[in-house]
Coordinates of C-alpha atoms and ligand atoms in Angstrom, one line a residue:
M1 CA -51.6 -102.7 -0.7
S2 CA -54.0 -100.2 -2.0
T3 CA -57.4 -101.2 -3.4
S4 CA -56.3 -100.5 -6.9
M5 CA -54.6 -103.9 -6.8
E6 CA -58.1 -105.3 -7.3
L7 CA -59.6 -106.1 -10.7
T8 CA -63.3 -105.8 -11.1
A9 CA -63.7 -109.1 -12.9
A10 CA -67.2 -110.2 -12.3
A11 CA -68.4 -111.4 -15.7
P12 CA -70.4 -108.7 -17.2
A13 CA -74.2 -109.1 -17.2
V14 CA -74.4 -108.3 -20.8
P15 CA -73.1 -111.3 -22.7
A16 CA -69.8 -109.8 -24.0
V17 CA -68.0 -113.0 -22.9
A18 CA -66.5 -115.3 -25.5
D19 CA -66.8 -119.1 -25.1
N20 CA -63.5 -119.4 -23.2
G21 CA -64.6 -116.9 -20.5
V22 CA -62.6 -114.0 -21.9
W23 CA -63.9 -110.4 -22.6
L24 CA -62.5 -106.9 -23.1
A25 CA -63.1 -104.1 -20.7
C26 CA -62.3 -100.4 -20.9
I27 CA -60.0 -99.4 -18.1
E28 CA -61.6 -95.9 -17.9
C29 CA -65.4 -96.5 -18.1
D30 CA -65.6 -100.3 -17.5
E31 CA -67.7 -100.8 -20.7
T32 CA -67.3 -104.4 -21.9
F33 CA -66.9 -105.8 -25.4
A34 CA -66.9 -109.3 -27.0
P35 CA -63.2 -110.0 -27.7
F36 CA -63.3 -111.5 -31.2
A37 CA -66.6 -110.4 -32.8
E38 CA -65.0 -107.4 -34.4
I39 CA -61.6 -105.6 -34.4
R40 CA -61.3 -102.9 -31.7
Y41 CA -58.2 -101.4 -30.0
T42 CA -59.8 -98.8 -27.7
C43 CA -63.2 -98.1 -26.1
D44 CA -66.0 -97.1 -28.4
H45 CA -67.4 -94.8 -25.8
C46 CA -64.5 -93.0 -24.3
D47 CA -61.5 -94.0 -26.3
G48 CA -59.9 -95.5 -23.2
L49 CA -57.4 -98.4 -23.3
L50 CA -58.9 -101.9 -23.3
E51 CA -57.8 -104.8 -21.2
V52 CA -58.5 -108.6 -21.4
R53 CA -60.4 -110.0 -18.5
Y54 CA -61.1 -113.6 -17.5
A55 CA -63.9 -115.4 -15.6
D56 CA -61.3 -117.4 -13.8
P57 CA -58.0 -115.8 -13.0
P58 CA -55.1 -118.3 -12.8
T59 CA -53.4 -119.9 -9.9
F60 CA -49.9 -121.5 -10.0
D61 CA -51.4 -125.0 -10.0
D62 CA -53.0 -124.3 -13.4
F63 CA -49.6 -124.0 -15.2
E64 CA -48.0 -126.9 -17.0
G65 CA -45.6 -127.3 -20.0
Q66 CA -42.9 -125.0 -21.2
G67 CA -42.5 -121.4 -22.4
V68 CA -45.2 -118.8 -22.8
W69 CA -47.9 -121.4 -23.4
R70 CA -47.1 -123.0 -20.1
Y71 CA -49.3 -120.1 -18.8
A72 CA -52.3 -120.8 -21.1
A73 CA -54.5 -120.6 -18.0
A74 CA -53.6 -116.9 -17.9
L75 CA -54.1 -116.4 -21.6
P76 CA -57.1 -116.2 -24.0
F77 CA -56.0 -119.3 -25.9
D78 CA -54.3 -122.7 -25.2
E79 CA -51.8 -122.4 -28.0
G80 CA -50.6 -120.2 -30.7
V81 CA -48.0 -119.6 -33.5
S82 CA -44.8 -120.4 -31.5
L83 CA -41.1 -120.3 -32.3
P84 CA -41.1 -121.2 -29.3
E85 CA -40.7 -118.3 -26.8
G86 CA -40.2 -117.7 -23.1
D87 CA -38.2 -119.8 -20.6
T88 CA -35.5 -117.2 -20.5
P89 CA -32.6 -117.4 -18.1
L90 CA -32.5 -115.7 -14.7
H91 CA -28.8 -115.0 -14.4
H92 CA -26.8 -114.7 -11.2
V93 CA -24.4 -111.7 -11.5
P94 CA -22.3 -111.9 -8.4
R95 CA -19.9 -109.1 -9.1
L96 CA -22.7 -106.6 -9.9
E97 CA -24.6 -107.8 -6.9
E98 CA -21.6 -107.1 -4.6
E99 CA -20.7 -103.8 -6.3
I100 CA -24.3 -102.5 -6.0
G101 CA -24.5 -103.8 -2.5
I102 CA -27.9 -105.6 -2.2
K103 CA -28.9 -109.0 -0.7
R104 CA -29.7 -110.6 -4.0
L105 CA -29.6 -109.5 -7.7
R106 CA -30.9 -111.6 -10.6
V107 CA -31.0 -110.6 -14.3
K108 CA -33.9 -111.9 -16.3
H109 CA -32.5 -111.9 -19.8
E110 CA -35.3 -111.5 -22.3
G111 CA -32.8 -111.1 -25.1
M112 CA -32.8 -114.9 -25.1
N113 CA -36.2 -115.1 -26.8
P114 CA -36.2 -116.4 -30.4
T115 CA -35.9 -113.0 -32.1
G116 CA -33.8 -111.6 -29.3
A117 CA -36.3 -109.6 -27.3
F118 CA -39.3 -110.0 -25.0
K119 CA -41.7 -108.8 -27.8
D120 CA -41.9 -112.5 -28.9
R121 CA -44.0 -113.3 -25.8
G122 CA -46.7 -110.8 -26.9
M123 CA -46.5 -111.6 -30.6
T124 CA -47.2 -115.4 -30.1
V125 CA -50.5 -114.4 -28.5
G126 CA -51.2 -111.4 -30.8
V127 CA -50.7 -113.5 -34.0
R128 CA -53.0 -116.2 -32.6
V129 CA -55.7 -113.5 -32.1
A130 CA -55.1 -112.2 -35.6
Q131 CA -55.8 -115.8 -36.9
E132 CA -59.0 -115.8 -34.8
L133 CA -60.1 -112.5 -36.4
G134 CA -59.2 -113.8 -39.8
V135 CA -57.0 -110.8 -40.7
G136 CA -54.4 -111.1 -43.5
R137 CA -52.1 -108.1 -43.0
L138 CA -50.3 -107.3 -39.7
A139 CA -48.6 -104.0 -38.9
C140 CA -46.7 -102.2 -36.2
A141 CA -44.8 -99.0 -35.6
S142 CA -41.5 -99.9 -33.9
T143 CA -38.2 -98.8 -32.5
G144 CA -37.0 -102.1 -34.0
N145 CA -37.7 -105.1 -31.8
T146 CA -41.5 -105.2 -32.4
S147 CA -40.9 -105.1 -36.1
A148 CA -38.4 -108.1 -35.9
A149 CA -40.9 -110.1 -33.8
L150 CA -43.9 -109.2 -36.0
A151 CA -41.9 -110.1 -39.1
A152 CA -40.9 -113.5 -37.7
Y153 CA -44.2 -114.5 -36.2
G154 CA -46.1 -113.2 -39.2
A155 CA -43.8 -115.3 -41.5
R156 CA -44.4 -118.4 -39.4
G157 CA -48.2 -117.7 -39.5
G158 CA -48.2 -117.2 -43.2
M159 CA -49.3 -113.5 -43.0
E160 CA -48.2 -110.3 -44.7
T161 CA -46.4 -107.9 -42.5
L162 CA -45.9 -104.1 -42.7
V163 CA -43.6 -102.2 -40.3
L164 CA -43.1 -98.4 -39.8
L165 CA -39.8 -97.4 -38.4
P166 CA -38.3 -94.0 -37.6
A167 CA -35.7 -93.4 -40.3
G168 CA -32.1 -93.6 -39.1
K169 CA -33.0 -94.4 -35.5
V170 CA -33.3 -98.2 -35.6
A171 CA -30.4 -100.5 -34.7
S172 CA -29.1 -102.5 -37.7
G173 CA -29.7 -106.0 -36.2
K174 CA -33.4 -105.3 -35.9
I175 CA -33.9 -104.0 -39.5
A176 CA -31.9 -107.0 -40.8
Q177 CA -34.4 -109.3 -39.0
A178 CA -37.5 -107.5 -40.3
A179 CA -36.0 -107.5 -43.8
L180 CA -35.1 -111.2 -44.0
H181 CA -38.3 -112.3 -42.4
D182 CA -40.0 -110.6 -45.3
A183 CA -41.7 -107.6 -43.7
R184 CA -42.4 -104.6 -45.9
I185 CA -40.4 -101.9 -44.2
L186 CA -41.5 -98.2 -44.4
E187 CA -39.0 -95.7 -43.0
V188 CA -40.7 -92.6 -41.7
D189 CA -39.1 -89.2 -41.5
G190 CA -40.2 -88.8 -37.9
N191 CA -39.8 -90.4 -34.5
F192 CA -41.5 -93.6 -33.1
D193 CA -44.5 -91.7 -31.8
D194 CA -45.1 -90.3 -35.3
C195 CA -44.9 -93.8 -36.8
L196 CA -47.5 -95.0 -34.2
D197 CA -49.9 -92.2 -35.1
I198 CA -49.7 -93.2 -38.8
V199 CA -50.1 -97.0 -38.2
Q200 CA -53.0 -96.3 -35.9
E201 CA -54.7 -94.5 -38.7
L202 CA -54.1 -97.4 -41.1
A203 CA -55.6 -99.7 -38.5
M204 CA -58.7 -97.6 -38.0
A205 CA -59.2 -97.5 -41.7
G206 CA -59.2 -101.3 -41.6
E207 CA -56.1 -101.6 -43.8
V208 CA -54.0 -103.6 -41.2
Y209 CA -54.3 -105.4 -37.9
L210 CA -52.3 -103.4 -35.3
L211 CA -49.8 -105.3 -33.2
N212 CA -48.3 -102.6 -31.1
S213 CA -48.7 -102.8 -27.4
L214 CA -51.9 -100.7 -27.7
N215 CA -53.3 -104.1 -28.7
P216 CA -54.4 -105.5 -25.3
F217 CA -53.6 -109.1 -26.4
R218 CA -49.9 -108.5 -26.8
L219 CA -49.7 -107.6 -23.1
E220 CA -51.4 -110.9 -22.1
G221 CA -48.3 -112.7 -23.5
Q222 CA -46.0 -110.4 -21.8
K223 CA -47.5 -111.1 -18.4
T224 CA -45.6 -114.4 -18.6
I225 CA -42.4 -112.6 -17.8
G226 CA -43.8 -112.0 -14.4
L227 CA -45.1 -115.5 -14.0
E228 CA -41.7 -117.0 -14.9
I229 CA -39.9 -114.7 -12.5
L230 CA -42.3 -115.5 -9.6
E231 CA -42.2 -119.2 -10.1
E232 CA -38.4 -119.4 -10.6
F233 CA -37.6 -117.1 -7.7
M234 CA -39.8 -119.1 -5.4
T235 CA -38.3 -122.4 -6.5
D236 CA -34.7 -121.1 -6.1
H237 CA -35.1 -118.9 -3.0
G238 CA -38.3 -119.8 -1.2
T239 CA -39.6 -116.3 -1.6
Y240 CA -40.6 -113.7 -4.2
P241 CA -38.4 -110.8 -5.2
D242 CA -39.0 -107.5 -3.4
R243 CA -38.7 -105.5 -6.6
I244 CA -38.6 -105.8 -10.4
I245 CA -36.8 -103.1 -12.3
L246 CA -37.4 -102.7 -16.0
P247 CA -36.7 -100.4 -19.0
V248 CA -39.7 -98.4 -20.0
G249 CA -40.6 -97.3 -23.5
N250 CA -44.3 -97.6 -24.3
A251 CA -44.8 -99.0 -20.7
G252 CA -46.4 -102.2 -22.1
N253 CA -44.3 -104.5 -19.9
T254 CA -44.9 -102.4 -16.8
A255 CA -48.6 -102.6 -17.5
A256 CA -48.4 -106.4 -18.2
L257 CA -46.5 -107.2 -15.0
Y258 CA -48.9 -105.2 -12.9
K259 CA -51.8 -107.1 -14.5
C260 CA -50.0 -110.4 -13.9
F261 CA -49.8 -109.6 -10.2
R262 CA -53.4 -108.3 -9.9
E263 CA -54.8 -111.5 -11.5
L264 CA -52.7 -113.7 -9.1
V265 CA -53.9 -111.6 -6.1
Q266 CA -57.4 -111.9 -7.3
S267 CA -57.3 -115.7 -7.6
G268 CA -55.7 -115.9 -4.2
A269 CA -52.4 -117.3 -5.5
L270 CA -50.4 -114.3 -4.4
D271 CA -50.6 -112.4 -1.1
P272 CA -50.9 -108.6 -1.8
A273 CA -48.0 -108.1 0.6
D274 CA -45.8 -110.2 -1.7
V275 CA -46.3 -108.2 -4.9
P276 CA -42.9 -106.9 -6.1
K277 CA -42.4 -103.2 -6.4
L278 CA -42.6 -102.2 -10.0
T279 CA -39.7 -99.8 -10.8
G280 CA -39.4 -98.3 -14.2
V281 CA -36.3 -96.8 -15.8
Q282 CA -36.1 -94.4 -18.7
A283 CA -33.3 -92.6 -20.5
E284 CA -33.0 -88.9 -19.5
G285 CA -33.7 -87.8 -23.1
A286 CA -37.0 -89.7 -23.2
A287 CA -38.5 -89.7 -19.7
P288 CA -42.2 -88.7 -19.7
M289 CA -43.1 -91.5 -17.3
V290 CA -40.5 -90.5 -14.8
E291 CA -41.7 -86.9 -15.0
A292 CA -45.3 -88.1 -14.3
I293 CA -44.2 -90.2 -11.3
E294 CA -42.0 -87.4 -9.9
E295 CA -44.6 -84.7 -10.3
G296 CA -47.5 -87.0 -9.1
N297 CA -49.4 -86.4 -12.4
E298 CA -52.3 -88.7 -13.4
T299 CA -51.3 -88.5 -17.1
I300 CA -48.1 -88.1 -19.0
R301 CA -47.1 -85.1 -21.0
R302 CA -46.0 -86.0 -24.5
W303 CA -42.3 -85.2 -25.1
P304 CA -42.1 -84.0 -28.8
D305 CA -38.3 -84.3 -29.0
V306 CA -36.6 -87.4 -27.6
E307 CA -33.0 -88.6 -27.9
T308 CA -30.9 -91.4 -26.3
I309 CA -28.5 -94.1 -27.4
A310 CA -31.1 -96.6 -26.0
T311 CA -33.1 -96.4 -29.3
A312 CA -35.5 -99.1 -28.2
I313 CA -36.9 -96.7 -25.6
R314 CA -36.6 -93.5 -27.6
I315 CA -40.3 -92.8 -27.0
G316 CA -42.0 -89.5 -26.0
N317 CA -45.6 -90.6 -25.7
P318 CA -45.9 -94.0 -23.9
V319 CA -49.3 -95.3 -24.9
N320 CA -49.7 -97.6 -22.0
A321 CA -49.1 -95.0 -19.3
P322 CA -52.7 -95.1 -18.1
K323 CA -52.2 -98.8 -17.3
A324 CA -48.6 -98.5 -16.0
L325 CA -48.6 -95.4 -13.8
P326 CA -51.2 -97.0 -11.4
G327 CA -49.1 -100.2 -11.3
I328 CA -45.9 -98.3 -10.3
R329 CA -47.9 -96.5 -7.6
A330 CA -50.0 -99.3 -6.3
T331 CA -47.0 -101.7 -5.8
G332 CA -45.0 -99.0 -4.0
G333 CA -42.4 -98.8 -6.8
T334 CA -40.9 -95.8 -8.5
A335 CA -39.4 -94.5 -11.7
I336 CA -36.0 -93.0 -12.4
S337 CA -34.1 -91.7 -15.4
V338 CA -30.5 -92.4 -16.4
S339 CA -28.0 -90.7 -18.7
D340 CA -26.5 -92.2 -21.8
E341 CA -23.2 -92.4 -20.0
E342 CA -24.8 -94.4 -17.1
I343 CA -26.4 -96.7 -19.6
T344 CA -23.1 -97.3 -21.3
D345 CA -21.4 -98.1 -18.0
A346 CA -24.2 -100.6 -17.2
H347 CA -24.0 -102.0 -20.7
R348 CA -20.3 -102.8 -20.1
A349 CA -20.9 -104.1 -16.6
L350 CA -23.5 -106.6 -17.7
A351 CA -21.2 -107.7 -20.6
G352 CA -18.5 -108.2 -17.9
E353 CA -20.7 -110.8 -16.3
G354 CA -21.2 -112.5 -19.7
V355 CA -24.6 -111.1 -20.2
G356 CA -24.8 -109.4 -23.6
V357 CA -27.6 -106.9 -24.0
E358 CA -28.5 -103.9 -26.1
P359 CA -28.3 -100.4 -24.5
A360 CA -32.0 -100.0 -23.6
S361 CA -31.8 -103.2 -21.6
A362 CA -28.9 -101.9 -19.5
T363 CA -31.1 -99.1 -18.1
S364 CA -32.5 -101.5 -15.5
I365 CA -29.1 -102.0 -14.0
A366 CA -28.1 -98.3 -14.4
G367 CA -31.4 -97.4 -12.6
L368 CA -30.8 -99.9 -9.8
R369 CA -27.3 -98.5 -9.3
K370 CA -28.7 -95.0 -9.0
L371 CA -31.6 -96.0 -6.7
R372 CA -29.2 -97.9 -4.4
D373 CA -26.9 -94.8 -4.3
H374 CA -29.9 -92.6 -3.4
G375 CA -30.9 -95.0 -0.7
V376 CA -34.3 -95.8 -2.4
V377 CA -33.3 -99.4 -2.8
G378 CA -32.2 -100.9 0.5
A379 CA -29.2 -103.3 1.1
D380 CA -31.6 -106.0 2.3
E381 CA -33.6 -106.1 -1.0
Q382 CA -33.9 -108.9 -3.4
V383 CA -34.2 -107.5 -6.9
V384 CA -34.8 -108.8 -10.4
C385 CA -33.6 -106.5 -13.3
L386 CA -35.1 -107.2 -16.7
T387 CA -32.8 -107.0 -19.7
T388 CA -35.1 -106.7 -22.7
G389 CA -33.0 -107.3 -25.8
H390 CA -29.9 -109.1 -27.0
L391 CA -26.4 -107.5 -27.6
L392 CA -26.5 -108.4 -31.3
K393 CA -29.5 -106.3 -31.9
D394 CA -27.3 -103.2 -31.8
P395 CA -23.8 -104.1 -33.0
E396 CA -22.9 -100.4 -33.4
A397 CA -23.5 -99.6 -29.8
A398 CA -21.5 -102.7 -28.8
F399 CA -18.5 -101.5 -30.9
E400 CA -18.8 -98.1 -29.4
A401 CA -18.8 -99.3 -25.8
G402 CA -16.3 -102.1 -26.3
N403 CA -12.7 -102.6 -27.1
D404 CA -11.3 -101.5 -30.5
P405 CA -9.8 -104.3 -32.7
E406 CA -6.0 -103.9 -33.1
S407 CA -4.3 -104.5 -36.4
V408 CA -1.3 -106.9 -36.3
P409 CA 1.0 -108.3 -39.0
D410 CA 0.6 -111.8 -40.3
D411 CA 3.5 -113.1 -38.2
A412 CA 3.4 -115.0 -34.9
E413 CA 6.5 -113.3 -33.5
A414 CA 5.1 -109.8 -34.2
V415 CA 1.8 -110.8 -32.6
L416 CA 3.7 -112.0 -29.5
D417 CA 5.5 -108.7 -29.4
H418 CA 2.3 -106.8 -29.8
I419 CA 0.4 -108.6 -27.0
S420 CA 3.3 -108.3 -24.5
E421 CA 3.6 -104.5 -25.1
Ligands
PLP1 C1 -39.8 -102.7 -26.6 C2 -38.6 -102.6 -25.8 C3 -38.6 -101.9 -24.6 C4 -39.7 -101.1 -24.1 O1 -40.7 -101.9 -23.5 P1 -42.2 -101.2 -23.2 O2 -43.0 -102.4 -22.9 O3 -42.6 -100.6 -24.5 O4 -42.0 -100.3 -22.1 C5 -37.4 -101.9 -23.8 N1 -36.3 -102.5 -24.3 C6 -36.3 -103.2 -25.4 C7 -35.0 -103.8 -25.9 C8 -37.4 -103.2 -26.2 O5 -37.4 -103.9 -27.4
ZN2 ZN1 -64.5 -96.4 -22.0

């Protein structure tokens, strides 16, 4: 394992540490900041991304209880506004495992969180931080799922919520959630990246508290996906998975999983040789991360025009790339893109195992298939694929990929005739 697995987490000499041994650090210049004294999303000095650091990184013995807050020892608080979230199933999918031809395949279905996507894990922590900061209005740009989670957790926490969505590009289930949980919904004539630019300006002007994954506290909650996978895989199989494959949009989850592993390595809880290979999958029409990995670039090139049926990852400027690219490289993982047709095939294949997901989620399985075909993933590998959102998020895509309803007369005999045709 390369040295980039290490976190420089000696507490800073300047007292930027909060009471609970937490501080913020710039990933580019290492400047440190007190976490809750004022609102800050990026480094004052170099504009770099911030990450949360701890005086005592967690070990597995520190964890107790259920859901995301089981992992309080890895989080900046002991509890938060909870619906509750986490504890999602790790499905066995025997037909897919055999068809793809690997030793072991498990599907971690994050669509089983309270609002139907993994965003809830980050939001429970992010809204707790918003309470600490005393802010009243929460906001995000979203391809849909962040807005649903923000609206629900904001409602539970008694806060006002504002969401910016790319007009006509958000699946209906997600807008329905944001609407009913009482978010103010602004539809922007632009794509997700444009929405994020605008909401960042509103945040910088102090109008709203930003809860996109640019907010480093969101990623803290999302680390718990990795903690659950490691604990459950070890309990069930006496080992850790060789590889975790996940859909990539803003690359927040990729960054969060990498951070989860680094903290465990740092505390001595995880052997660097046991760190799963982080493997990201994007849609062909929105694949700046894949491009950077394939070309060996340090930074991503922003794609101005993006298109895919996987609307949740229809993103051309993944803000967490500076955190995620090193994670893919340091763990020996890779990144691959898949076509909309390959996504739809995987969408159906998962449904055929009883696992109902939205299109973006199916990219992990589509990517695994392709990597296995190319011989990048070996037959002896144990793999966990992340499915990020629930089938009901995007009913239109499900209708499109699934069977058409058939009209029949109101008559049993005619129905019998019809089904025996
Ligand atoms: C947000 C989201 C993603 C992208 O996750 P990132 O952390 O931004 O890479 C993928 N799938 C679904 C369903 C999502 O809601
Ligand atoms: Zn900096």
